[in-house]
Amino acid sequence: MLVKLSLGIFLIFFSFIPSAFSQSVDLSSMVIGLDTLWVLVTAFLVFFMQAGFGMVEAGFIRAKNTCNILTKNFLDFCMASLGFFIFGYAIMFGSGNGFLGLKGWFLSGAESGAGVPLYAFWLFQAAFCGAAATIVAGGMAERMKFPAYLAYSFIISAFIYPIVGHWIWGGGWLSKLGFADFAGSTVVHAVGGFAALVGTIILKPRLGKYNPDGSTNVIAGHNIPLASLGVFILWFGWFGFNPGSTLSVGDGNLIARVAINTNLAAAAGGILAMLTVWKMFGKPDLSMAMNGALAGLVAITAPCAFVEPWAAIVIGAIGGILVILGVLLLDKFHIDDPVGAVPVHGLNGIWGTLAIGLFGQKSLGLANNGLFYGGNFTQLAIQALGVFSAIAFVLIAMGMVFKLIDLTIGLRVSREEELKGLDIGEHGMESYSGFQIFTNQ
């Protein structure tokens, strides 16, 4: 009798579940919830890349400037968050015209650019904005005034980066042409890389970098293990950067393709950079190999959704070679980039964007097949127009910004401060208290 009663209660209870489930849980809401969780988790990974940038840049510079570069990495994300909240999101994703958005200041009246809540989408995009801003810290390291850097990081985050972003991701003129940049080889990396280029040209080289006869002195980084940790963090964070740009889970196929392409390109870039520098200089330089992996990651960022894994290997490998050649080219023109920001992010931002026009496939979501898949030069021409238009805008706009900062706040520290180190001069503190790290170069 007790068994029958229990069975009856069991059947009655479960007979109500289907109707209760249909009333309380909407399947579409579950999908949005899952997509929101995915976007937020990947946004957290992209945010963690700030630590990676900080470790790489700190390791590749001298000990006397470590606190300064880490402070810049920390504060530029603070400035980027506020600038992107007040102005940047509205310019990038607000309704307006083909050049910039004009609605959504302080997120008031703003709309999400994807099928997730506005705040989740904003956080993901703000993390990207911070990544673009922090690239410049490495290129202008060891001689830029801290107040000048704060001013720069707010301006690029609030105005310069969002304008390029609007052109490509916000419904602007390039997106209407069919320009493709899945996760930001142009929007993030070329913008940051070429802002670093114009900045370091205006700032001029570090003391002792180049000799009167034109020869170059190596100014070695003080902590390669720290830089290695930074590269591993960045590689890890890139699994949020690229796969997260799907902005939804779907059936998982797109996420999986983007993830494997991201990893293969990084691996190929690291190996080819090591082999190239080994062949040229006789030693397998770890710092160059690490920059090669980062170059592969930058290069695959735009095409990661539109290419097959074999193409990702080729794209990453070429990126690894380009970063070595880029470093040598900068030294030839006496452009002092302490961490290789311009070759890694600038040159490979261009390469990754153009690679879509070569290896991209219409069957994978591209507007036109790339040249190597039976297409003509249409997509390649669109890619070239887009990336070089963005670069031209950044060079002109950031050139004006840096010149204005130089005339007002001042861009470069004094000779005495540069020799003593920016940790003491700018912050009144040491990164390695108790150790004698003063140098005369």
Short mmCIF file of C-alpha atoms in Angstrom, two decimals:
data_model
loop_
_atom_site.label_atom_id
_atom_site.label_comp_id
_atom_site.label_asym_id
_atom_site.label_seq_id
_atom_site.Cartn_x
_atom_site.Cartn_y
_atom_site.Cartn_z
CA MET A 1 0.00 0.00 0.00
CA LEU A 2 2.81 2.37 0.90
CA VAL A 3 4.57 1.58 -2.36
CA LYS A 4 1.43 2.35 -4.39
CA LEU A 5 0.92 5.64 -2.53
CA SER A 6 4.50 6.69 -3.15
CA LEU A 7 4.21 5.81 -6.82
CA GLY A 8 1.02 7.85 -7.11
CA ILE A 9 2.63 10.93 -5.54
CA PHE A 10 5.64 10.48 -7.83
CA LEU A 11 3.46 10.40 -10.95
CA ILE A 12 1.36 13.38 -9.87
CA PHE A 13 4.51 15.43 -9.11
CA PHE A 14 6.16 14.76 -12.45
CA SER A 15 2.94 15.32 -14.39
CA PHE A 16 3.19 18.99 -13.41
CA ILE A 17 6.83 19.45 -14.46
CA PRO A 18 6.34 19.94 -18.24
CA SER A 19 3.74 22.67 -17.78
CA ALA A 20 5.69 24.37 -14.99
CA PHE A 21 8.90 24.20 -17.01
CA SER A 22 7.27 25.72 -20.10
CA GLN A 23 5.84 28.56 -18.02
CA SER A 24 8.96 29.45 -16.02
CA VAL A 25 11.77 28.75 -18.46
CA ASP A 26 11.80 30.20 -21.95
CA LEU A 27 14.21 28.39 -24.27
CA SER A 28 15.26 31.64 -25.95
CA SER A 29 16.06 33.10 -22.53
CA MET A 30 18.27 30.13 -21.80
CA VAL A 31 20.16 30.68 -25.06
CA ILE A 32 20.65 34.37 -24.26
CA GLY A 33 21.80 33.44 -20.77
CA LEU A 34 24.33 30.95 -22.11
CA ASP A 35 25.60 33.45 -24.69
CA THR A 36 25.87 36.13 -22.00
CA LEU A 37 27.89 33.81 -19.78
CA TRP A 38 30.21 33.01 -22.70
CA VAL A 39 30.74 36.68 -23.57
CA LEU A 40 31.41 37.62 -19.94
CA VAL A 41 33.87 34.78 -19.32
CA THR A 42 35.80 35.63 -22.48
CA ALA A 43 35.73 39.32 -21.50
CA PHE A 44 37.39 38.32 -18.23
CA LEU A 45 40.07 36.46 -20.19
CA VAL A 46 40.70 39.51 -22.38
CA PHE A 47 40.96 41.65 -19.25
CA PHE A 48 43.54 39.21 -17.86
CA MET A 49 45.63 39.95 -20.95
CA GLN A 50 46.45 43.31 -19.31
CA ALA A 51 48.58 41.33 -16.86
CA GLY A 52 50.25 39.61 -19.80
CA PHE A 53 51.06 42.91 -21.50
CA GLY A 54 52.42 44.22 -18.21
CA MET A 55 54.69 41.22 -17.64
CA VAL A 56 56.00 41.20 -21.22
CA GLU A 57 56.78 44.91 -21.22
CA ALA A 58 58.30 44.85 -17.73
CA GLY A 59 60.54 41.91 -18.64
CA PHE A 60 61.75 43.45 -21.88
CA ILE A 61 62.85 46.78 -20.34
CA ARG A 62 65.42 47.71 -17.69
CA ALA A 63 64.79 47.18 -13.99
CA LYS A 64 64.90 50.91 -13.22
CA ASN A 65 61.71 51.49 -15.26
CA THR A 66 59.66 48.47 -14.21
CA CYS A 67 57.35 50.23 -11.77
CA ASN A 68 56.67 52.93 -14.36
CA ILE A 69 55.64 50.54 -17.14
CA LEU A 70 53.43 48.51 -14.79
CA THR A 71 51.76 51.69 -13.53
CA LYS A 72 51.04 52.68 -17.12
CA ASN A 73 49.57 49.24 -17.86
CA PHE A 74 47.42 49.43 -14.75
CA LEU A 75 46.19 52.98 -15.24
CA ASP A 76 45.60 52.77 -18.99
CA PHE A 77 42.89 50.18 -18.41
CA CYS A 78 41.34 52.50 -15.82
CA MET A 79 41.44 55.39 -18.30
CA ALA A 80 40.18 53.17 -21.12
CA SER A 81 37.23 51.96 -19.06
CA LEU A 82 36.10 55.50 -18.25
CA GLY A 83 36.80 56.91 -21.70
CA PHE A 84 34.99 54.06 -23.42
CA PHE A 85 32.04 54.38 -21.03
CA ILE A 86 31.63 58.15 -21.42
CA PHE A 87 32.37 58.62 -25.12
CA GLY A 88 33.83 55.55 -26.80
CA TYR A 89 30.89 53.16 -26.91
CA ALA A 90 28.58 55.81 -28.36
CA ILE A 91 31.10 56.69 -31.07
CA MET A 92 31.78 53.03 -31.88
CA PHE A 93 28.32 51.45 -31.73
CA GLY A 94 25.86 54.33 -31.57
CA SER A 95 23.68 55.26 -34.50
CA GLY A 96 25.13 58.09 -36.55
CA ASN A 97 26.83 58.06 -39.94
CA GLY A 98 29.48 56.08 -41.77
CA PHE A 99 32.29 57.83 -39.90
CA LEU A 100 31.16 57.74 -36.25
CA GLY A 101 28.25 57.07 -33.93
CA LEU A 102 26.42 59.93 -32.24
CA LYS A 103 24.12 58.30 -29.71
CA GLY A 104 24.62 56.56 -26.39
CA TRP A 105 26.88 58.85 -24.32
CA PHE A 106 27.43 57.38 -20.84
CA LEU A 107 25.51 54.36 -22.27
CA SER A 108 22.31 56.42 -22.00
CA GLY A 109 19.95 55.14 -24.66
CA ALA A 110 22.65 52.82 -26.00
CA GLU A 111 21.86 49.44 -27.49
CA SER A 112 23.80 46.20 -27.47
CA GLY A 113 25.68 45.36 -30.64
CA ALA A 114 24.99 41.64 -30.23
CA GLY A 115 22.34 39.27 -28.90
CA VAL A 116 23.46 39.70 -25.28
CA PRO A 117 22.63 42.37 -22.70
CA LEU A 118 24.18 45.80 -23.23
CA TYR A 119 26.37 45.68 -20.13
CA ALA A 120 27.88 42.33 -21.10
CA PHE A 121 28.62 43.53 -24.62
CA TRP A 122 30.07 46.78 -23.28
CA LEU A 123 32.43 44.97 -20.92
CA PHE A 124 33.72 42.74 -23.72
CA GLN A 125 34.34 45.71 -25.99
CA ALA A 126 35.90 47.76 -23.18
CA ALA A 127 38.44 44.99 -22.62
CA PHE A 128 39.37 45.19 -26.31
CA CYS A 129 39.68 48.97 -26.04
CA GLY A 130 42.07 48.59 -23.12
CA ALA A 131 44.20 46.14 -25.10
CA ALA A 132 44.59 48.62 -27.95
CA ALA A 133 45.60 51.38 -25.53
CA THR A 134 48.20 49.35 -23.66
CA ILE A 135 50.10 48.32 -26.81
CA VAL A 136 51.56 51.83 -27.00
CA ALA A 137 53.13 51.61 -23.53
CA GLY A 138 55.75 49.14 -24.77
CA GLY A 139 56.69 51.08 -27.88
CA MET A 140 57.24 54.31 -25.94
CA ALA A 141 58.72 52.71 -22.83
CA GLU A 142 61.53 54.08 -20.65
CA ARG A 143 61.30 57.76 -21.60
CA MET A 144 57.67 58.96 -21.73
CA LYS A 145 56.23 61.15 -18.97
CA PHE A 146 53.53 59.49 -16.89
CA PRO A 147 50.99 62.39 -17.06
CA ALA A 148 51.43 62.45 -20.83
CA TYR A 149 50.68 58.74 -20.97
CA LEU A 150 47.49 59.17 -18.95
CA ALA A 151 46.28 61.88 -21.34
CA TYR A 152 47.13 59.74 -24.37
CA SER A 153 45.37 56.62 -23.02
CA PHE A 154 42.12 58.49 -22.38
CA ILE A 155 42.12 60.13 -25.82
CA ILE A 156 42.81 56.96 -27.80
CA SER A 157 40.21 55.01 -25.80
CA ALA A 158 37.50 57.65 -25.94
CA PHE A 159 37.91 58.85 -29.52
CA ILE A 160 40.56 57.34 -31.83
CA TYR A 161 39.99 53.62 -31.30
CA PRO A 162 36.18 53.93 -31.32
CA ILE A 163 36.16 55.77 -34.66
CA VAL A 164 38.07 52.96 -36.39
CA GLY A 165 35.89 50.47 -34.55
CA HIS A 166 32.76 52.17 -35.87
CA TRP A 167 34.02 51.94 -39.44
CA ILE A 168 34.43 48.17 -39.15
CA TRP A 169 32.25 46.80 -36.33
CA GLY A 170 29.73 49.58 -35.79
CA GLY A 171 28.07 49.64 -39.19
CA GLY A 172 30.40 52.25 -40.68
CA TRP A 173 31.63 52.69 -44.23
CA LEU A 174 34.11 49.82 -44.24
CA SER A 175 31.60 47.29 -42.95
CA LYS A 176 29.25 48.26 -45.77
CA LEU A 177 31.99 47.48 -48.29
CA GLY A 178 32.36 43.94 -46.93
CA PHE A 179 35.59 44.55 -45.01
CA ALA A 180 36.27 41.67 -42.60
CA ASP A 181 38.15 41.74 -39.30
CA PHE A 182 36.75 39.03 -37.07
CA ALA A 183 38.53 39.85 -33.81
CA GLY A 184 40.66 42.92 -34.42
CA SER A 185 43.91 42.64 -36.37
CA THR A 186 43.09 46.11 -37.68
CA VAL A 187 40.67 47.48 -35.09
CA VAL A 188 42.84 46.62 -32.08
CA HIS A 189 46.35 45.72 -33.15
CA ALA A 190 47.05 47.93 -36.15
CA VAL A 191 45.52 50.87 -34.28
CA GLY A 192 47.70 50.26 -31.23
CA GLY A 193 50.79 49.34 -33.24
CA PHE A 194 50.77 52.41 -35.47
CA ALA A 195 49.88 54.71 -32.60
CA ALA A 196 53.04 53.33 -30.98
CA LEU A 197 55.00 53.96 -34.20
CA VAL A 198 54.10 57.64 -34.51
CA GLY A 199 54.57 58.08 -30.77
CA THR A 200 58.03 56.60 -30.64
CA ILE A 201 59.13 58.59 -33.70
CA ILE A 202 58.05 61.85 -32.03
CA LEU A 203 59.51 60.75 -28.69
CA LYS A 204 62.87 59.82 -30.25
CA PRO A 205 65.16 56.93 -29.16
CA ARG A 206 66.34 56.14 -25.65
CA LEU A 207 69.70 57.53 -24.61
CA GLY A 208 72.48 55.22 -25.77
CA LYS A 209 70.40 53.17 -28.19
CA TYR A 210 72.11 54.39 -31.37
CA ASN A 211 75.70 55.48 -31.90
CA PRO A 212 76.86 58.49 -33.97
CA ASP A 213 78.15 56.10 -36.65
CA GLY A 214 74.65 54.66 -37.04
CA SER A 215 75.30 51.36 -35.27
CA THR A 216 72.82 49.97 -32.77
CA ASN A 217 73.41 49.06 -29.13
CA VAL A 218 71.37 46.25 -27.60
CA ILE A 219 69.60 47.43 -24.45
CA ALA A 220 68.66 44.08 -22.95
CA GLY A 221 65.53 43.45 -20.95
CA HIS A 222 66.14 42.74 -17.28
CA ASN A 223 63.85 39.76 -16.70
CA ILE A 224 63.22 37.20 -19.43
CA PRO A 225 61.34 34.80 -17.08
CA LEU A 226 58.86 37.61 -16.36
CA ALA A 227 58.44 38.27 -20.07
CA SER A 228 57.93 34.54 -20.67
CA LEU A 229 55.15 34.46 -18.10
CA GLY A 230 53.56 37.44 -19.86
CA VAL A 231 53.60 35.68 -23.22
CA PHE A 232 51.94 32.60 -21.76
CA ILE A 233 49.26 34.80 -20.16
CA LEU A 234 48.66 36.57 -23.46
CA TRP A 235 48.45 33.28 -25.36
CA PHE A 236 45.95 32.03 -22.79
CA GLY A 237 43.96 35.27 -22.91
CA TRP A 238 43.81 35.10 -26.69
CA PHE A 239 41.44 32.14 -26.30
CA GLY A 240 39.02 34.74 -24.98
CA PHE A 241 40.01 37.41 -27.48
CA ASN A 242 39.36 35.41 -30.66
CA PRO A 243 36.80 32.71 -29.73
CA GLY A 244 34.93 35.25 -27.60
CA SER A 245 34.40 37.39 -30.69
CA THR A 246 31.80 34.87 -31.83
CA LEU A 247 29.60 36.63 -29.22
CA SER A 248 27.47 33.50 -28.98
CA VAL A 249 27.89 29.78 -28.37
CA GLY A 250 25.77 28.40 -31.21
CA ASP A 251 26.55 24.76 -31.88
CA GLY A 252 30.19 25.28 -30.94
CA ASN A 253 31.66 24.71 -34.39
CA LEU A 254 32.70 28.32 -34.97
CA ILE A 255 34.23 28.61 -31.50
CA ALA A 256 36.21 25.42 -32.08
CA ARG A 257 37.53 26.54 -35.48
CA VAL A 258 38.57 29.92 -34.13
CA ALA A 259 40.29 28.33 -31.13
CA ILE A 260 42.34 25.79 -33.10
CA ASN A 261 43.35 28.41 -35.66
CA THR A 262 44.44 30.74 -32.87
CA ASN A 263 46.63 28.10 -31.27
CA LEU A 264 48.20 26.83 -34.50
CA ALA A 265 49.12 30.32 -35.69
CA ALA A 266 50.82 31.13 -32.39
CA ALA A 267 52.81 27.90 -32.48
CA ALA A 268 53.90 28.42 -36.08
CA GLY A 269 54.85 32.04 -35.39
CA GLY A 270 57.03 31.09 -32.45
CA ILE A 271 58.85 28.36 -34.36
CA LEU A 272 59.48 30.38 -37.51
CA ALA A 273 60.68 33.40 -35.56
CA MET A 274 63.12 31.21 -33.66
CA LEU A 275 64.39 29.55 -36.84
CA THR A 276 64.75 32.91 -38.59
CA VAL A 277 66.74 34.57 -35.83
CA TRP A 278 68.80 31.37 -35.36
CA LYS A 279 69.71 31.38 -39.04
CA MET A 280 70.51 35.10 -39.11
CA PHE A 281 72.41 35.48 -35.84
CA GLY A 282 73.50 31.98 -34.87
CA LYS A 283 71.46 31.65 -31.66
CA PRO A 284 67.80 30.71 -30.98
CA ASP A 285 66.81 33.92 -29.17
CA LEU A 286 63.95 33.28 -26.72
CA SER A 287 62.74 36.88 -26.76
CA MET A 288 62.37 36.78 -30.54
CA ALA A 289 60.63 33.40 -30.41
CA MET A 290 58.13 34.80 -27.90
CA ASN A 291 57.47 37.84 -30.04
CA GLY A 292 57.02 35.45 -32.96
CA ALA A 293 54.25 33.64 -31.11
CA LEU A 294 52.58 36.97 -30.35
CA ALA A 295 52.97 37.95 -34.00
CA GLY A 296 51.21 34.75 -35.04
CA LEU A 297 48.39 35.52 -32.62
CA VAL A 298 47.99 39.06 -33.98
CA ALA A 299 48.07 37.83 -37.58
CA ILE A 300 45.36 35.21 -37.05
CA THR A 301 43.07 37.56 -35.12
CA ALA A 302 41.32 38.93 -38.22
CA PRO A 303 41.04 35.73 -40.31
CA CYS A 304 40.57 33.16 -37.51
CA ALA A 305 36.91 32.50 -38.39
CA PHE A 306 37.33 32.50 -42.16
CA VAL A 307 40.26 30.12 -42.79
CA GLU A 308 41.13 26.45 -42.45
CA PRO A 309 43.71 25.26 -39.89
CA TRP A 310 46.41 24.70 -42.52
CA ALA A 311 46.06 28.33 -43.58
CA ALA A 312 46.33 29.43 -39.94
CA ILE A 313 49.73 27.72 -39.77
CA VAL A 314 50.91 29.56 -42.88
CA ILE A 315 49.58 32.90 -41.63
CA GLY A 316 51.25 32.45 -38.24
CA ALA A 317 54.53 31.31 -39.78
CA ILE A 318 54.74 34.35 -42.04
CA GLY A 319 53.90 36.51 -39.02
CA GLY A 320 56.84 35.02 -37.13
CA ILE A 321 59.22 35.91 -39.96
CA LEU A 322 57.74 39.41 -40.35
CA VAL A 323 58.36 40.30 -36.72
CA ILE A 324 62.10 39.62 -37.07
CA LEU A 325 62.36 41.61 -40.28
CA GLY A 326 60.30 44.39 -38.69
CA VAL A 327 62.67 44.72 -35.74
CA LEU A 328 65.64 45.00 -38.11
CA LEU A 329 63.81 47.54 -40.26
CA LEU A 330 63.05 49.79 -37.29
CA ASP A 331 66.69 49.73 -36.19
CA LYS A 332 67.75 50.63 -39.71
CA PHE A 333 65.67 53.82 -39.46
CA HIS A 334 66.67 54.42 -35.81
CA ILE A 335 63.14 53.96 -34.52
CA ASP A 336 63.48 52.71 -30.94
CA ASP A 337 60.73 50.26 -29.96
CA PRO A 338 61.89 48.58 -26.73
CA VAL A 339 59.46 45.63 -26.77
CA GLY A 340 58.71 45.19 -30.49
CA ALA A 341 55.19 46.61 -30.32
CA VAL A 342 55.26 47.93 -33.89
CA PRO A 343 56.47 44.71 -35.60
CA VAL A 344 54.22 42.50 -33.49
CA HIS A 345 51.01 44.51 -33.57
CA GLY A 346 51.42 46.99 -36.40
CA LEU A 347 53.02 44.95 -39.18
CA ASN A 348 51.19 41.76 -38.30
CA GLY A 349 47.94 43.65 -37.95
CA ILE A 350 48.37 44.53 -41.62
CA TRP A 351 49.39 41.01 -42.59
CA GLY A 352 46.52 39.34 -40.77
CA THR A 353 43.99 41.68 -42.35
CA LEU A 354 45.35 41.11 -45.86
CA ALA A 355 45.51 37.34 -45.28
CA ILE A 356 41.71 37.25 -45.32
CA GLY A 357 41.81 38.32 -48.97
CA LEU A 358 44.14 35.40 -49.73
CA PHE A 359 42.97 32.47 -47.59
CA GLY A 360 39.39 33.44 -46.64
CA GLN A 361 36.41 31.37 -47.76
CA LYS A 362 32.88 32.45 -48.56
CA SER A 363 31.62 29.13 -47.19
CA LEU A 364 33.01 30.14 -43.79
CA GLY A 365 31.13 33.44 -43.67
CA LEU A 366 33.22 35.79 -45.79
CA ALA A 367 31.59 38.06 -48.37
CA ASN A 368 33.89 36.83 -51.16
CA ASN A 369 36.32 33.96 -51.61
CA GLY A 370 39.96 34.82 -51.14
CA LEU A 371 42.43 34.78 -54.00
CA PHE A 372 43.67 31.26 -53.21
CA TYR A 373 40.13 29.86 -53.21
CA GLY A 374 39.12 30.85 -56.70
CA GLY A 375 38.12 34.38 -55.89
CA ASN A 376 39.46 37.43 -57.66
CA PHE A 377 41.16 40.42 -56.05
CA THR A 378 37.90 41.89 -54.74
CA GLN A 379 38.20 40.85 -51.09
CA LEU A 380 41.93 41.51 -51.03
CA ALA A 381 41.38 45.02 -52.38
CA ILE A 382 38.69 45.70 -49.78
CA GLN A 383 41.00 44.46 -47.03
CA ALA A 384 43.87 46.62 -48.26
CA LEU A 385 41.65 49.71 -48.50
CA GLY A 386 40.36 49.13 -44.98
CA VAL A 387 43.60 48.51 -43.16
CA PHE A 388 45.56 51.30 -44.85
CA SER A 389 42.70 53.78 -44.36
CA ALA A 390 42.66 52.93 -40.65
CA ILE A 391 46.44 53.28 -40.42
CA ALA A 392 46.43 56.64 -42.21
CA PHE A 393 43.77 57.95 -39.82
CA VAL A 394 45.68 56.71 -36.76
CA LEU A 395 49.00 58.17 -37.92
CA ILE A 396 47.47 61.59 -38.57
CA ALA A 397 45.21 61.70 -35.52
CA MET A 398 47.73 60.31 -33.04
CA GLY A 399 50.50 62.43 -34.51
CA MET A 400 48.41 65.50 -33.70
CA VAL A 401 47.57 64.16 -30.23
CA PHE A 402 51.19 63.45 -29.32
CA LYS A 403 52.33 66.82 -30.66
CA LEU A 404 49.63 68.58 -28.64
CA ILE A 405 50.61 66.66 -25.50
CA ASP A 406 54.26 67.52 -26.12
CA LEU A 407 53.46 71.23 -26.40
CA THR A 408 51.34 71.26 -23.23
CA ILE A 409 52.22 68.56 -20.70
CA GLY A 410 55.51 67.56 -22.29
CA LEU A 411 56.11 64.10 -23.74
CA ARG A 412 59.60 63.09 -22.66
CA VAL A 413 61.30 63.02 -19.27
CA SER A 414 64.56 64.85 -18.66
CA ARG A 415 67.94 63.30 -19.42
CA GLU A 416 68.73 63.03 -15.70
CA GLU A 417 65.45 61.28 -14.97
CA GLU A 418 65.90 58.87 -17.86
CA LEU A 419 69.36 57.90 -16.59
CA LYS A 420 68.23 57.43 -13.00
CA GLY A 421 65.13 55.57 -14.06
CA LEU A 422 61.48 56.51 -14.24
CA ASP A 423 60.62 54.50 -11.13
CA ILE A 424 62.43 57.02 -8.95
CA GLY A 425 61.84 60.11 -11.07
CA GLU A 426 58.15 59.62 -11.83
CA HIS A 427 56.91 57.57 -8.87
CA GLY A 428 59.45 57.95 -6.07
CA MET A 429 59.66 54.20 -5.55
CA GLU A 430 61.63 51.17 -6.62
CA SER A 431 60.49 47.91 -8.17
CA TYR A 432 63.27 45.96 -6.47
CA SER A 433 63.87 47.69 -3.16
CA GLY A 434 67.30 47.01 -1.72
CA PHE A 435 68.95 46.22 -5.05
CA GLN A 436 71.31 48.66 -6.76
CA ILE A 437 69.89 49.07 -10.29
CA PHE A 438 71.15 52.53 -11.28
CA THR A 439 72.82 52.55 -14.69
CA ASN A 440 74.42 55.25 -16.79
CA GLN A 441 72.61 54.38 -20.01
#
